[in-house]
């Protein structure tokens, strides 16, 4: 069984959002084409969903700016602009993204004291979101990961998927990265490859060239 995991394609991560990932809007039609292909037994999405007082927001640390690092519950935490606050439009999925065929949605980052880049676990791996259990219970053995951002939530989702034993494919052109530091996306791709994640393009999949 194959699942498509759509990571954090939410208004705050695309053009006009508070943490807009460059080119983020461009992946929406690509992901829609992948969903329409009928290739997947399951389509699931993750949703970055923070309380307003979340510890990853620079606004919640006096005198700190986005891009700076603090200690949050014992872990190094990069500070971000306030984003994906629950019950705000920024946390909603992008309107043009087809959502009618989704099987499940997994929220993450809901605890103010801990961030959660991966769709499977929070950053300290204290709690699971339920995504891994859901996929295993449904007999999924292969996952394809797409979404935002390549160098954060997509990367950690793909790494955890591989570690959990799923055959894991990253569909490179259906993702975009933040590139806080030059080369972050390229390094993320290398790290995923080194950990057993296969890197492909949408064109290869739609042609049936990925087996
Ligand atoms: C993300 C930074 C903060 C992501 C989420 O979805 O990649 N990045 N929160
Ligand atoms: Zn976040």
mmCIF file of C-alpha atoms and ligand atoms in Angstrom:
data_model
loop_
_atom_site.group_PDB
_atom_site.id
_atom_site.type_symbol
_atom_site.label_atom_id
_atom_site.label_comp_id
_atom_site.label_asym_id
_atom_site.label_seq_id
_atom_site.Cartn_x
_atom_site.Cartn_y
_atom_site.Cartn_z
ATOM 1 C CA UNK A 1 0.000 0.000 0.000
ATOM 2 C CA UNK A 2 1.210 3.465 -0.918
ATOM 3 C CA UNK A 3 0.491 6.737 0.839
ATOM 4 C CA UNK A 4 1.077 10.332 -0.186
ATOM 5 C CA UNK A 5 2.017 12.522 2.786
ATOM 6 C CA UNK A 6 1.297 16.211 2.132
ATOM 7 C CA UNK A 7 3.319 18.249 4.625
ATOM 8 C CA UNK A 8 2.090 21.648 5.856
ATOM 9 C CA UNK A 9 0.684 23.171 2.636
ATOM 10 C CA UNK A 10 -0.917 26.000 4.625
ATOM 11 C CA UNK A 11 -1.557 29.669 3.923
ATOM 12 C CA UNK A 12 1.224 30.978 6.178
ATOM 13 C CA UNK A 13 3.824 28.970 4.227
ATOM 14 C CA UNK A 14 2.887 30.254 0.756
ATOM 15 C CA UNK A 15 2.879 33.674 -0.945
ATOM 16 C CA UNK A 16 1.299 36.260 1.362
ATOM 17 C CA UNK A 17 1.826 34.144 4.486
ATOM 18 C CA UNK A 18 3.831 35.153 7.554
ATOM 19 C CA UNK A 19 6.486 32.474 6.904
ATOM 20 C CA UNK A 20 6.190 32.288 3.128
ATOM 21 C CA UNK A 21 8.495 29.659 1.655
ATOM 22 C CA UNK A 22 9.895 30.915 -1.690
ATOM 23 C CA UNK A 23 7.942 29.272 -4.510
ATOM 24 C CA UNK A 24 5.597 27.541 -2.072
ATOM 25 C CA UNK A 25 2.507 28.368 -4.118
ATOM 26 C CA UNK A 26 4.005 26.660 -7.182
ATOM 27 C CA UNK A 27 3.779 23.193 -5.685
ATOM 28 C CA UNK A 28 -0.018 23.265 -5.287
ATOM 29 C CA UNK A 29 -0.878 22.233 -8.887
ATOM 30 C CA UNK A 30 1.945 19.669 -8.786
ATOM 31 C CA UNK A 31 0.495 18.046 -5.659
ATOM 32 C CA UNK A 32 -2.998 18.167 -7.191
ATOM 33 C CA UNK A 33 -1.702 16.283 -10.246
ATOM 34 C CA UNK A 34 -0.112 13.665 -8.003
ATOM 35 C CA UNK A 35 -3.368 13.232 -6.063
ATOM 36 C CA UNK A 36 -5.396 12.958 -9.295
ATOM 37 C CA UNK A 37 -3.117 10.247 -10.603
ATOM 38 C CA UNK A 38 -4.857 7.528 -8.598
ATOM 39 C CA UNK A 39 -1.457 6.143 -7.638
ATOM 40 C CA UNK A 40 -2.078 6.283 -3.878
ATOM 41 C CA UNK A 41 -4.107 4.039 -1.591
ATOM 42 C CA UNK A 42 -4.040 6.752 1.076
ATOM 43 C CA UNK A 43 -3.585 10.504 1.014
ATOM 44 C CA UNK A 44 -2.822 12.143 4.347
ATOM 45 C CA UNK A 45 -1.794 15.651 5.349
ATOM 46 C CA UNK A 46 0.085 17.172 8.250
ATOM 47 C CA UNK A 47 -0.901 20.549 9.653
ATOM 48 C CA UNK A 48 1.395 22.871 11.615
ATOM 49 C CA UNK A 49 -1.023 24.100 14.285
ATOM 50 C CA UNK A 50 0.368 26.287 17.053
ATOM 51 C CA UNK A 51 -1.185 28.044 20.031
ATOM 52 C CA UNK A 52 -0.539 31.839 19.985
ATOM 53 C CA UNK A 53 1.935 31.456 22.882
ATOM 54 C CA UNK A 54 4.052 28.860 21.063
ATOM 55 C CA UNK A 55 7.728 28.795 22.054
ATOM 56 C CA UNK A 56 8.957 28.752 18.438
ATOM 57 C CA UNK A 57 7.672 32.271 17.806
ATOM 58 C CA UNK A 58 10.239 35.084 18.147
ATOM 59 C CA UNK A 59 7.367 37.310 19.337
ATOM 60 C CA UNK A 60 7.139 35.182 22.487
ATOM 61 C CA UNK A 61 10.807 35.774 23.461
ATOM 62 C CA UNK A 62 11.531 39.321 24.530
ATOM 63 C CA UNK A 63 14.236 40.973 22.419
ATOM 64 C CA UNK A 64 14.627 37.998 20.058
ATOM 65 C CA UNK A 65 14.264 38.029 16.298
ATOM 66 C CA UNK A 66 13.287 35.313 13.813
ATOM 67 C CA UNK A 67 16.353 33.275 12.861
ATOM 68 C CA UNK A 68 17.867 33.451 16.360
ATOM 69 C CA UNK A 69 18.072 30.312 18.481
ATOM 70 C CA UNK A 70 16.808 29.760 22.027
ATOM 71 C CA UNK A 71 16.589 26.788 24.348
ATOM 72 C CA UNK A 72 13.084 25.368 24.434
ATOM 73 C CA UNK A 73 12.437 22.527 26.879
ATOM 74 C CA UNK A 74 16.102 21.507 26.604
ATOM 75 C CA UNK A 75 16.346 21.606 22.805
ATOM 76 C CA UNK A 76 17.870 24.206 20.477
ATOM 77 C CA UNK A 77 14.965 25.987 18.852
ATOM 78 C CA UNK A 78 15.181 28.296 15.830
ATOM 79 C CA UNK A 79 12.778 31.192 16.249
ATOM 80 C CA UNK A 80 10.237 31.848 13.514
ATOM 81 C CA UNK A 81 7.785 34.599 12.716
ATOM 82 C CA UNK A 82 4.384 33.875 14.285
ATOM 83 C CA UNK A 83 2.738 31.357 11.947
ATOM 84 C CA UNK A 84 -0.038 28.759 11.663
ATOM 85 C CA UNK A 85 -1.854 29.852 14.807
ATOM 86 C CA UNK A 86 -4.859 27.608 15.423
ATOM 87 C CA UNK A 87 -8.187 29.111 14.301
ATOM 88 C CA UNK A 88 -6.517 31.707 12.050
ATOM 89 C CA UNK A 89 -6.593 31.703 8.237
ATOM 90 C CA UNK A 90 -2.816 31.274 8.182
ATOM 91 C CA UNK A 91 -3.199 27.769 9.589
ATOM 92 C CA UNK A 92 -5.750 26.732 6.958
ATOM 93 C CA UNK A 93 -4.723 24.571 4.041
ATOM 94 C CA UNK A 94 -4.235 26.457 0.778
ATOM 95 C CA UNK A 95 -7.639 26.779 -0.897
ATOM 96 C CA UNK A 96 -6.525 25.559 -4.326
ATOM 97 C CA UNK A 97 -5.118 22.356 -2.864
ATOM 98 C CA UNK A 98 -7.549 19.499 -3.477
ATOM 99 C CA UNK A 99 -8.585 18.129 -0.093
ATOM 100 C CA UNK A 100 -11.759 16.174 -0.853
ATOM 101 C CA UNK A 101 -9.946 12.838 -1.164
ATOM 102 C CA UNK A 102 -7.873 13.074 2.016
ATOM 103 C CA UNK A 103 -8.077 10.148 4.411
ATOM 104 C CA UNK A 104 -6.683 11.807 7.536
ATOM 105 C CA UNK A 105 -5.071 14.994 8.855
ATOM 106 C CA UNK A 106 -2.382 14.990 11.560
ATOM 107 C CA UNK A 107 -1.892 18.251 13.501
ATOM 108 C CA UNK A 108 1.495 18.962 15.076
ATOM 109 C CA UNK A 109 3.152 21.682 17.153
ATOM 110 C CA UNK A 110 0.064 22.039 19.337
ATOM 111 C CA UNK A 111 2.034 22.042 22.619
ATOM 112 C CA UNK A 112 3.428 25.531 23.369
ATOM 113 C CA UNK A 113 6.630 24.174 24.923
ATOM 114 C CA UNK A 114 7.785 21.953 22.102
ATOM 115 C CA UNK A 115 8.090 22.263 18.321
ATOM 116 C CA UNK A 116 7.310 19.507 15.884
ATOM 117 C CA UNK A 117 8.905 19.530 12.455
ATOM 118 C CA UNK A 118 8.236 15.881 11.651
ATOM 119 C CA UNK A 119 4.738 14.719 10.863
ATOM 120 C CA UNK A 120 5.425 11.642 13.017
ATOM 121 C CA UNK A 121 6.897 12.986 16.296
ATOM 122 C CA UNK A 122 7.653 16.240 18.081
ATOM 123 C CA UNK A 123 11.295 17.388 17.966
ATOM 124 C CA UNK A 124 12.172 15.687 21.265
ATOM 125 C CA UNK A 125 10.399 12.500 20.129
ATOM 126 C CA UNK A 126 8.358 12.592 23.338
ATOM 127 C CA UNK A 127 5.016 12.078 21.635
ATOM 128 C CA UNK A 128 3.824 10.540 18.379
ATOM 129 C CA UNK A 129 1.197 12.288 16.256
ATOM 130 C CA UNK A 130 -0.466 8.997 15.314
ATOM 131 C CA UNK A 131 0.644 9.154 11.674
ATOM 132 C CA UNK A 132 3.004 6.166 11.956
ATOM 133 C CA UNK A 133 0.405 4.027 13.699
ATOM 134 C CA UNK A 134 -2.250 5.023 11.149
ATOM 135 C CA UNK A 135 -0.060 4.077 8.187
ATOM 136 C CA UNK A 136 1.047 0.765 9.714
ATOM 137 C CA UNK A 137 -2.508 -0.196 10.713
ATOM 138 C CA UNK A 138 -3.584 0.378 7.134
ATOM 139 C CA UNK A 139 -0.825 -1.777 5.681
ATOM 140 C CA UNK A 140 1.103 1.084 4.124
ATOM 141 C CA UNK A 141 4.700 0.121 3.313
ATOM 142 C CA UNK A 142 5.662 2.960 0.949
ATOM 143 C CA UNK A 143 5.257 6.698 1.484
ATOM 144 C CA UNK A 144 5.820 9.604 -0.865
ATOM 145 C CA UNK A 145 6.513 12.925 0.833
ATOM 146 C CA UNK A 146 5.684 16.360 -0.618
ATOM 147 C CA UNK A 147 5.069 19.864 0.735
ATOM 148 C CA UNK A 148 6.753 22.551 2.821
ATOM 149 C CA UNK A 149 9.424 23.087 3.811
ATOM 150 C CA UNK A 150 12.083 20.816 2.259
ATOM 151 C CA UNK A 151 14.730 21.749 4.840
ATOM 152 C CA UNK A 152 12.459 21.487 7.913
ATOM 153 C CA UNK A 153 9.158 19.659 8.153
ATOM 154 C CA UNK A 154 9.509 17.712 4.886
ATOM 155 C CA UNK A 155 13.032 16.587 5.767
ATOM 156 C CA UNK A 156 12.186 15.436 9.289
ATOM 157 C CA UNK A 157 9.012 13.703 8.091
ATOM 158 C CA UNK A 158 10.939 11.794 5.404
ATOM 159 C CA UNK A 159 13.781 10.872 7.805
ATOM 160 C CA UNK A 160 11.341 9.545 10.410
ATOM 161 C CA UNK A 161 9.385 7.631 7.756
ATOM 162 C CA UNK A 162 12.577 5.899 6.605
ATOM 163 C CA UNK A 163 13.591 5.180 10.199
ATOM 164 C CA UNK A 164 10.158 3.684 10.902
ATOM 165 C CA UNK A 165 10.765 1.251 8.062
ATOM 166 C CA UNK A 166 8.613 2.726 5.290
ATOM 167 C CA UNK A 167 10.069 2.760 1.801
ATOM 168 C CA UNK A 168 10.342 6.512 1.519
ATOM 169 C CA UNK A 169 10.353 8.659 -1.601
ATOM 170 C CA UNK A 170 10.764 12.422 -1.689
ATOM 171 C CA UNK A 171 9.128 14.040 -4.710
ATOM 172 C CA UNK A 172 11.599 16.852 -5.086
ATOM 173 C CA UNK A 173 9.687 19.234 -7.355
ATOM 174 C CA UNK A 174 6.577 18.976 -5.162
ATOM 175 C CA UNK A 175 8.508 20.572 -2.276
ATOM 176 C CA UNK A 176 10.089 23.964 -1.594
ATOM 177 C CA UNK A 177 12.528 24.988 1.120
ATOM 178 C CA UNK A 178 13.244 27.990 3.326
ATOM 179 C CA UNK A 179 17.046 28.145 2.750
ATOM 180 C CA UNK A 180 17.615 30.208 5.892
ATOM 181 C CA UNK A 181 21.308 29.535 5.150
ATOM 182 C CA UNK A 182 22.468 29.192 1.554
ATOM 183 C CA UNK A 183 22.552 25.523 0.598
ATOM 184 C CA UNK A 184 20.178 24.266 3.320
ATOM 185 C CA UNK A 185 17.862 22.592 0.787
ATOM 186 C CA UNK A 186 20.754 20.871 -1.006
ATOM 187 C CA UNK A 187 22.114 19.644 2.350
ATOM 188 C CA UNK A 188 18.661 18.410 3.344
ATOM 189 C CA UNK A 189 18.380 16.406 0.114
ATOM 190 C CA UNK A 190 21.836 14.887 0.705
ATOM 191 C CA UNK A 191 20.944 13.963 4.290
ATOM 192 C CA UNK A 192 17.696 12.321 3.186
ATOM 193 C CA UNK A 193 19.529 10.349 0.459
ATOM 194 C CA UNK A 194 22.159 9.205 2.968
ATOM 195 C CA UNK A 195 19.367 7.881 5.160
ATOM 196 C CA UNK A 196 17.725 5.773 2.484
ATOM 197 C CA UNK A 197 15.189 8.233 1.070
ATOM 198 C CA UNK A 198 14.819 7.968 -2.691
ATOM 199 C CA UNK A 199 14.607 11.300 -4.532
ATOM 200 C CA UNK A 200 12.382 11.496 -7.632
ATOM 201 C CA UNK A 201 10.491 14.034 -9.766
ATOM 202 C CA UNK A 202 6.750 14.218 -10.423
ATOM 203 C CA UNK A 203 7.320 13.635 -14.141
ATOM 204 C CA UNK A 204 8.970 10.273 -13.430
ATOM 205 C CA UNK A 205 6.051 9.207 -11.225
ATOM 206 C CA UNK A 206 3.303 10.301 -13.595
ATOM 207 C CA UNK A 207 5.076 8.454 -16.451
ATOM 208 C CA UNK A 208 5.116 5.319 -14.295
ATOM 209 C CA UNK A 209 8.922 5.334 -14.283
ATOM 210 C CA UNK A 210 9.111 4.882 -10.506
ATOM 211 C CA UNK A 211 8.572 1.272 -9.456
HETATM 212 C C1 LIG B 1 7.890 24.596 9.410
HETATM 213 C C2 LIG B 1 9.220 26.149 10.442
HETATM 214 C C3 LIG B 1 8.344 26.239 11.493
HETATM 215 C C4 LIG B 1 7.653 23.701 8.227
HETATM 216 C C5 LIG B 1 7.000 24.663 10.463
HETATM 217 O O1 LIG B 1 6.483 23.342 7.953
HETATM 218 O O2 LIG B 1 8.647 23.346 7.559
HETATM 219 N N1 LIG B 1 9.000 25.328 9.415
HETATM 220 N N2 LIG B 1 7.229 25.497 11.498
HETATM 221 ZN ZN1 LIG B 2 5.728 25.823 12.971
#
